[in-house]
Coordinates of C-alpha atoms and ligand atoms in Angstrom, one line a residue:
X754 CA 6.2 -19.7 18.0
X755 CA 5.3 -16.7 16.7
X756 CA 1.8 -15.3 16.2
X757 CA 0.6 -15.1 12.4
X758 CA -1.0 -12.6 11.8
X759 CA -3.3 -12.9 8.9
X760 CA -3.7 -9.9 6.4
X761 CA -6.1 -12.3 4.4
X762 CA -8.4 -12.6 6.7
X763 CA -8.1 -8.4 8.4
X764 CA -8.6 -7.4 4.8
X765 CA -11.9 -9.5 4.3
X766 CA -13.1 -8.0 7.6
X767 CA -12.4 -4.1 6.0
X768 CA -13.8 -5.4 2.9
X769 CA -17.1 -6.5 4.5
X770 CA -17.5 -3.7 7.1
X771 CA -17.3 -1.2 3.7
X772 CA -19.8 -3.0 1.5
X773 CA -22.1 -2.0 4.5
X774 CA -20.7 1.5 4.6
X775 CA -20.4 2.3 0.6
X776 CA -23.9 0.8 0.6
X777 CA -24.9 3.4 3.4
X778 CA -23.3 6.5 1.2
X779 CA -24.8 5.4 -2.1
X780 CA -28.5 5.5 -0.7
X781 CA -27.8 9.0 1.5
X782 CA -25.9 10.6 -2.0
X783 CA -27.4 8.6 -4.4
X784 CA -24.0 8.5 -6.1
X785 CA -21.7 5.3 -6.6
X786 CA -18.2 6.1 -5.3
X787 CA -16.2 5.3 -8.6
X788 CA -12.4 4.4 -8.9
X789 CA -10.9 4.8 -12.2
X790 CA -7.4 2.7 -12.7
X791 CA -5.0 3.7 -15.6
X792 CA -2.4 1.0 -16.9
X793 CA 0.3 2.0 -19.3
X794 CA 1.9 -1.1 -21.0
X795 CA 1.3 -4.4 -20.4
X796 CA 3.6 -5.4 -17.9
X797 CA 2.5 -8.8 -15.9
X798 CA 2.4 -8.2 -12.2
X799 CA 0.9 -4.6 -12.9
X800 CA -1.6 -6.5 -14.7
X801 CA -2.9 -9.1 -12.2
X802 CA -2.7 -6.4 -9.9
X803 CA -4.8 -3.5 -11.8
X804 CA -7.3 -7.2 -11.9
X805 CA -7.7 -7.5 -8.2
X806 CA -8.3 -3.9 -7.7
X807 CA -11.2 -3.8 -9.9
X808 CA -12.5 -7.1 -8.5
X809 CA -12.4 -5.8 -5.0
X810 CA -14.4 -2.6 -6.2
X811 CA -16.9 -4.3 -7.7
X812 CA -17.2 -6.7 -4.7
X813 CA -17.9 -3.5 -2.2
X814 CA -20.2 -1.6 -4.5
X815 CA -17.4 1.1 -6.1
X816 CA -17.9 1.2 -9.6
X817 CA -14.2 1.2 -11.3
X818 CA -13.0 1.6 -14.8
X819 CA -10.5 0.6 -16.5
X820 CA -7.8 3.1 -19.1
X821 CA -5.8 1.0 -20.3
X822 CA -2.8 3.3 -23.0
X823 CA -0.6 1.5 -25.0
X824 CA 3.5 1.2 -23.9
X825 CA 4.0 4.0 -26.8
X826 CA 1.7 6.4 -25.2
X827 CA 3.2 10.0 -24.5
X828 CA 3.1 11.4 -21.4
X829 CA 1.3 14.1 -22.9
X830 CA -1.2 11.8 -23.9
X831 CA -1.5 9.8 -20.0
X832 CA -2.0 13.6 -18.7
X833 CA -4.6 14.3 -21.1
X834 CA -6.3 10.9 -19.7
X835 CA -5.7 12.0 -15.9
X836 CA -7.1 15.5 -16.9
X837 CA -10.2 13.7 -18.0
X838 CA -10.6 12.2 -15.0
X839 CA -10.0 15.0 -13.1
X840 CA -13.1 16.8 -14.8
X841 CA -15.2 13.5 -14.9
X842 CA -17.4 14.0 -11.6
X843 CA -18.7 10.5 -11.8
X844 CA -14.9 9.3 -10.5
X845 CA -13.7 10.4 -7.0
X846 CA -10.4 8.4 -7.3
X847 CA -7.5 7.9 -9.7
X848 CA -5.0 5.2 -9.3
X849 CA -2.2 5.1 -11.9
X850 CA -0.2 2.0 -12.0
X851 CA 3.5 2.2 -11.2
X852 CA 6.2 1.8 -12.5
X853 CA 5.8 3.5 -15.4
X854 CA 7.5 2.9 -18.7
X855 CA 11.1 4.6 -18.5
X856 CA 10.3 7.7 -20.7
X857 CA 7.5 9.0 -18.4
X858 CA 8.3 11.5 -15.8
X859 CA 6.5 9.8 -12.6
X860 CA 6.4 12.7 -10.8
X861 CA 5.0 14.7 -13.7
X862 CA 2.2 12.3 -13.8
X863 CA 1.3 12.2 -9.8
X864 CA 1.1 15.9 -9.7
X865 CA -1.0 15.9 -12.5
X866 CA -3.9 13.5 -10.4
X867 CA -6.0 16.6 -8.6
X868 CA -5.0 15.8 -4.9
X869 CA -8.9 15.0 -3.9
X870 CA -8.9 12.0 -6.4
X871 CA -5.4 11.1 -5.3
X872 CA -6.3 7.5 -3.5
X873 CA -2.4 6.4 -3.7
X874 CA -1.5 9.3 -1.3
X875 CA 1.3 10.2 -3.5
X876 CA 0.4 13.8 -4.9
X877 CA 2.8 16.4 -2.8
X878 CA -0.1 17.8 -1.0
X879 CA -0.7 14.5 0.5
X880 CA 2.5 13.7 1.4
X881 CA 2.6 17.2 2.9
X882 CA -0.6 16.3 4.9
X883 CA 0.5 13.0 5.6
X884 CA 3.5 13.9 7.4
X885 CA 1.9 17.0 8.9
X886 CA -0.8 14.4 10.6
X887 CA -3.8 16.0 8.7
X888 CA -3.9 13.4 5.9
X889 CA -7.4 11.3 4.7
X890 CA -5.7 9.5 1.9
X891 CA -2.7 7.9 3.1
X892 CA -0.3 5.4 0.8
X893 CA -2.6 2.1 0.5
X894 CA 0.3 0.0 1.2
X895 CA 1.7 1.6 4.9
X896 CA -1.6 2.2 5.9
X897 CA -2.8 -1.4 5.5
X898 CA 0.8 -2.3 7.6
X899 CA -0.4 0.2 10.2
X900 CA -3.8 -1.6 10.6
X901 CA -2.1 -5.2 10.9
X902 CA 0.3 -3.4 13.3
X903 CA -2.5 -2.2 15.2
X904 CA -4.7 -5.3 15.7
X905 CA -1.2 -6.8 17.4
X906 CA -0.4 -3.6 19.3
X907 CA -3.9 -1.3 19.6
X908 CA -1.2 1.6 21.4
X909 CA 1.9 2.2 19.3
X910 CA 3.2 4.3 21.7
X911 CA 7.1 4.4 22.4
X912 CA 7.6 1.4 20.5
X913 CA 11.0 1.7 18.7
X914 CA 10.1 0.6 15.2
X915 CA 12.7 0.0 12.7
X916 CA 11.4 0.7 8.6
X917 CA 13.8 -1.4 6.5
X918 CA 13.6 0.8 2.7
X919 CA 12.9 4.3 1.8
X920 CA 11.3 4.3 -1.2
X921 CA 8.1 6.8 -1.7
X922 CA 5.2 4.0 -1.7
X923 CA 6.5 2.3 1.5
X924 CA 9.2 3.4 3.6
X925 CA 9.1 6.8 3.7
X926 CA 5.2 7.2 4.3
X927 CA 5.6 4.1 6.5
X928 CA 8.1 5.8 8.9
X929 CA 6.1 9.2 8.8
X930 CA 2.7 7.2 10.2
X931 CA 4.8 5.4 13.0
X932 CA 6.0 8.5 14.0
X933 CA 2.2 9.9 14.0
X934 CA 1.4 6.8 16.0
X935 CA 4.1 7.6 18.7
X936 CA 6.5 5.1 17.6
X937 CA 10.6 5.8 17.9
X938 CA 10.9 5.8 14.3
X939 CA 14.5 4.7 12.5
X940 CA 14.4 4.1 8.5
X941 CA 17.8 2.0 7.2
X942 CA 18.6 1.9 3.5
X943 CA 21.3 0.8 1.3
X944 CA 23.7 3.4 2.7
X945 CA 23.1 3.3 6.2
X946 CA 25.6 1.3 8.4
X947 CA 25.3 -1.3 11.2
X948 CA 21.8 -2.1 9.6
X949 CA 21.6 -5.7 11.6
X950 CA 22.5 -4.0 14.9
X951 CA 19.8 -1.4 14.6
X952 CA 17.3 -4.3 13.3
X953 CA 18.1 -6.3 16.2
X954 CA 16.9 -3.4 19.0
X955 CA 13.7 -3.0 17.2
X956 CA 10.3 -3.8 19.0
X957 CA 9.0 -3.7 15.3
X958 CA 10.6 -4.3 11.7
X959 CA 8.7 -3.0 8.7
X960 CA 10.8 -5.1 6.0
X961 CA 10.1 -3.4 2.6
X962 CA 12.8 -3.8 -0.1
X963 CA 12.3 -6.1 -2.4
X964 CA 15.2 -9.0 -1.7
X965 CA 14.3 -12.4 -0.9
X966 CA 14.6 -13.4 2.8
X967 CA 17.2 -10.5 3.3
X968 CA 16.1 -10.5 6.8
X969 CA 17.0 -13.6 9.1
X970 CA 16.9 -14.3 13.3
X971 CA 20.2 -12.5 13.2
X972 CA 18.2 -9.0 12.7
X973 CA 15.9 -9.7 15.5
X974 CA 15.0 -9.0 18.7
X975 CA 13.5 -11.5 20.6
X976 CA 9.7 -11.0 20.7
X977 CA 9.9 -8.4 18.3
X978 CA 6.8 -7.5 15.8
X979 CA 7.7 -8.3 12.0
X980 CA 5.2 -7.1 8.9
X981 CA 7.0 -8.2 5.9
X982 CA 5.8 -5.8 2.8
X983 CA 8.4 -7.8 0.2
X984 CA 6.5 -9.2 -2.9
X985 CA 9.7 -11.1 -4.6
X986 CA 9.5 -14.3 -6.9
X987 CA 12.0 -16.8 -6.7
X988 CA 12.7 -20.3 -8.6
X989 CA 12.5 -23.2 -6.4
X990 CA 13.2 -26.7 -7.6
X991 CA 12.1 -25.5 -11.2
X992 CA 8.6 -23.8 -9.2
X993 CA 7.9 -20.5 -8.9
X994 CA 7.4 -18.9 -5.4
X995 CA 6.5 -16.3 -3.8
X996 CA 8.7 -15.2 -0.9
X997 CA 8.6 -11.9 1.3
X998 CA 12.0 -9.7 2.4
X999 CA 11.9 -11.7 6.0
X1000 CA 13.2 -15.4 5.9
X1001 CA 9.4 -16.9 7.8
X1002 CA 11.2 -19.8 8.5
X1003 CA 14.2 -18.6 10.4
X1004 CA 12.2 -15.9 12.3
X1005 CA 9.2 -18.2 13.4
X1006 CA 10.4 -18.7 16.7
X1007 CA 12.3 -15.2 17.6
X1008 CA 9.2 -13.1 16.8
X1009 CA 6.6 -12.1 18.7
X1010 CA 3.8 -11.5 15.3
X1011 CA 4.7 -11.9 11.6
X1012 CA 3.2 -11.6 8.7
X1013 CA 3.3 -14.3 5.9
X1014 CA 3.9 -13.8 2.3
X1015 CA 1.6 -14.2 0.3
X1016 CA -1.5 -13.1 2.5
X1017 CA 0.1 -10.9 4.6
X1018 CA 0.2 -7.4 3.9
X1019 CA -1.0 -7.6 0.1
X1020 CA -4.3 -8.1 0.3
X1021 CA -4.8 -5.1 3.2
X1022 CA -3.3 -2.6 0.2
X1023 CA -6.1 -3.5 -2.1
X1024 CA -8.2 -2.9 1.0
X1025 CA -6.8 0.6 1.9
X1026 CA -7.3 1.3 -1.8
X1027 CA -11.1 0.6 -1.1
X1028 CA -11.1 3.1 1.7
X1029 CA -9.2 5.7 0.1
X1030 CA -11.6 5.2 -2.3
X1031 CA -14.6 5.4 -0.1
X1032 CA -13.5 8.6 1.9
X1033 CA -12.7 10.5 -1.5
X1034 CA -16.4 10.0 -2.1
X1035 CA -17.2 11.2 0.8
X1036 CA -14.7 14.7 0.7
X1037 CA -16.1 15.1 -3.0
X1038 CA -19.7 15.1 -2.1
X1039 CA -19.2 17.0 1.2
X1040 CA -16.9 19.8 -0.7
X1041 CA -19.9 20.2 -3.5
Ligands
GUN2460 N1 2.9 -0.2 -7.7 C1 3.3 -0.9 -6.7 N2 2.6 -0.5 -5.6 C2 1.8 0.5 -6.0 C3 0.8 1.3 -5.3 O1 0.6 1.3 -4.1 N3 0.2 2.2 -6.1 C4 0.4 2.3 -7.5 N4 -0.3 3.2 -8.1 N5 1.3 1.5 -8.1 C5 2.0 0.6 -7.4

């Protein structure tokens, strides 16, 4: 049977070692670290999830507000907002929400966050430093899978890790920290070929793009490591269900470690985010 390995509980360890450490910074600067999310639209998930962000900030002592811009908004007007921010000293970080509605340019938007506020990781200069292996704000969601990785596997070292998705919140920042960690990195997508074969020599399997239980025993090595980043809901027996990219059930007893879905590698995101959030305090005050 394989190991679970439980994101919930990692993520309430990070969560408690930083109320001790934001606690720490607030008496040394006398400033309160403060995260300021931006939601455009009202689109459901994005919505619960802009909720647990600013729950968990307020639980380690960030102070976080919330911009919330109608689905109409420009994106001349979202920029103007980031630009505020920007200038607003009393917020270190800036997390807009994605996706955003179809007729704002993403990219214009990411490059408009100032690269010290940036605690997605996403702003090219990030991504530049990321993949260089000089990077303090890495992508919330592959550096919370490195972290559960880790506490299975403290040395990464010439593992051959196999990212399933190459999109740029997961997969490709995902493969780039393996690779920083020594890993054998291969990333498969929707054009590669002989996907299950190379699945199936992998001593890990990062699994993140978004179809239910796409991944069965068949992909898997025995005693292979599985972190399962897919958030999908399905309809079962009339009840809605949450179910990751990696079918749990199949895999239970080829794998080594898994994670579950949900409470798996969700709630170590939010937790990155805090950290992100933390250390962009700490670059802001220390550049002053
Ligand atoms: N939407 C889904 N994942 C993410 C994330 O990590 N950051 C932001 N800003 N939006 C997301």
């Amino acid at each position: 049977m394989a190991k679970i390995i439980n994101g919930k509980k990692i993520a309430q360890e990070i969560i408690q070692e930083l109320v001790v450490e934001v606690q720490g910074f607030r008496d040394i600067h006398n400033t309160i670290p403060g995260l300021a999310v931006v939601l455009v639209g009202e689109d459901p998930s994005s919505e619960v999830y802009v909720r647990n962000k600013i729950k968990r900030a307020s639980e380690v002592g960030i102070h976080s507000t919330k911009h919330m811009l109608p689905i109409a908004s420009s994106q001349v007007e979202l920029i103007e907002t980031i630009q505020s921010l920007n200038n607003n000293p009393a917020v270190h970080g800036i997390l807009v929400q994605l996706p955003l509605p179809k007729h704002i340019d993403e990219k214009a938007v990411i490059e408009a966050i100032h690269p010290d506020k940036d605690v997605d990781g996403f702003h090219p200069i990030n991504v530049g430093a990321l993949v260089a292996g000089t990077a303090t704000l890495k992508p919330c969601t592959p550096y919370g899978c490195m972290l559960l990785l880790k506490s299975i596997h403290p040395d990464l070292s010439g593992k051959l890790a196999v990212v399933v998705g190459r999109s740029n919140i997961v997969g490709k920042p995902m493969a780039s920290m393996l690779l920083q960690a020594d890993c054998s990195v291969i990333t498969v997508h929707s054009r590669s070929h002989n996907v299950e074969q190379l699945c199936s020599q992998a001593d890990i399997i990062v699994a993140a793009v978004g179809r239910p239980n796409m991944i069965n025993s068949g992909w898997i090595k025995r005693g292979a490591t599985v972190i399962d980043v897919g958030i999908n809901v399905v309809n079962i027996d009339g009840k809605r269900k949450l179910v990751g990219d990696v079918d749990f059930n199949d895999i239970e007893l080829w794998a080594d470690a898994i994670t579950p879905v949900p409470g798996g590698v969700g709630p170590m995101t939010i937790a990155c985010l805090m950290k992100n959030t933390l250390t962009a305090a700490r670059n802001q005050v220390s550049n002053k």
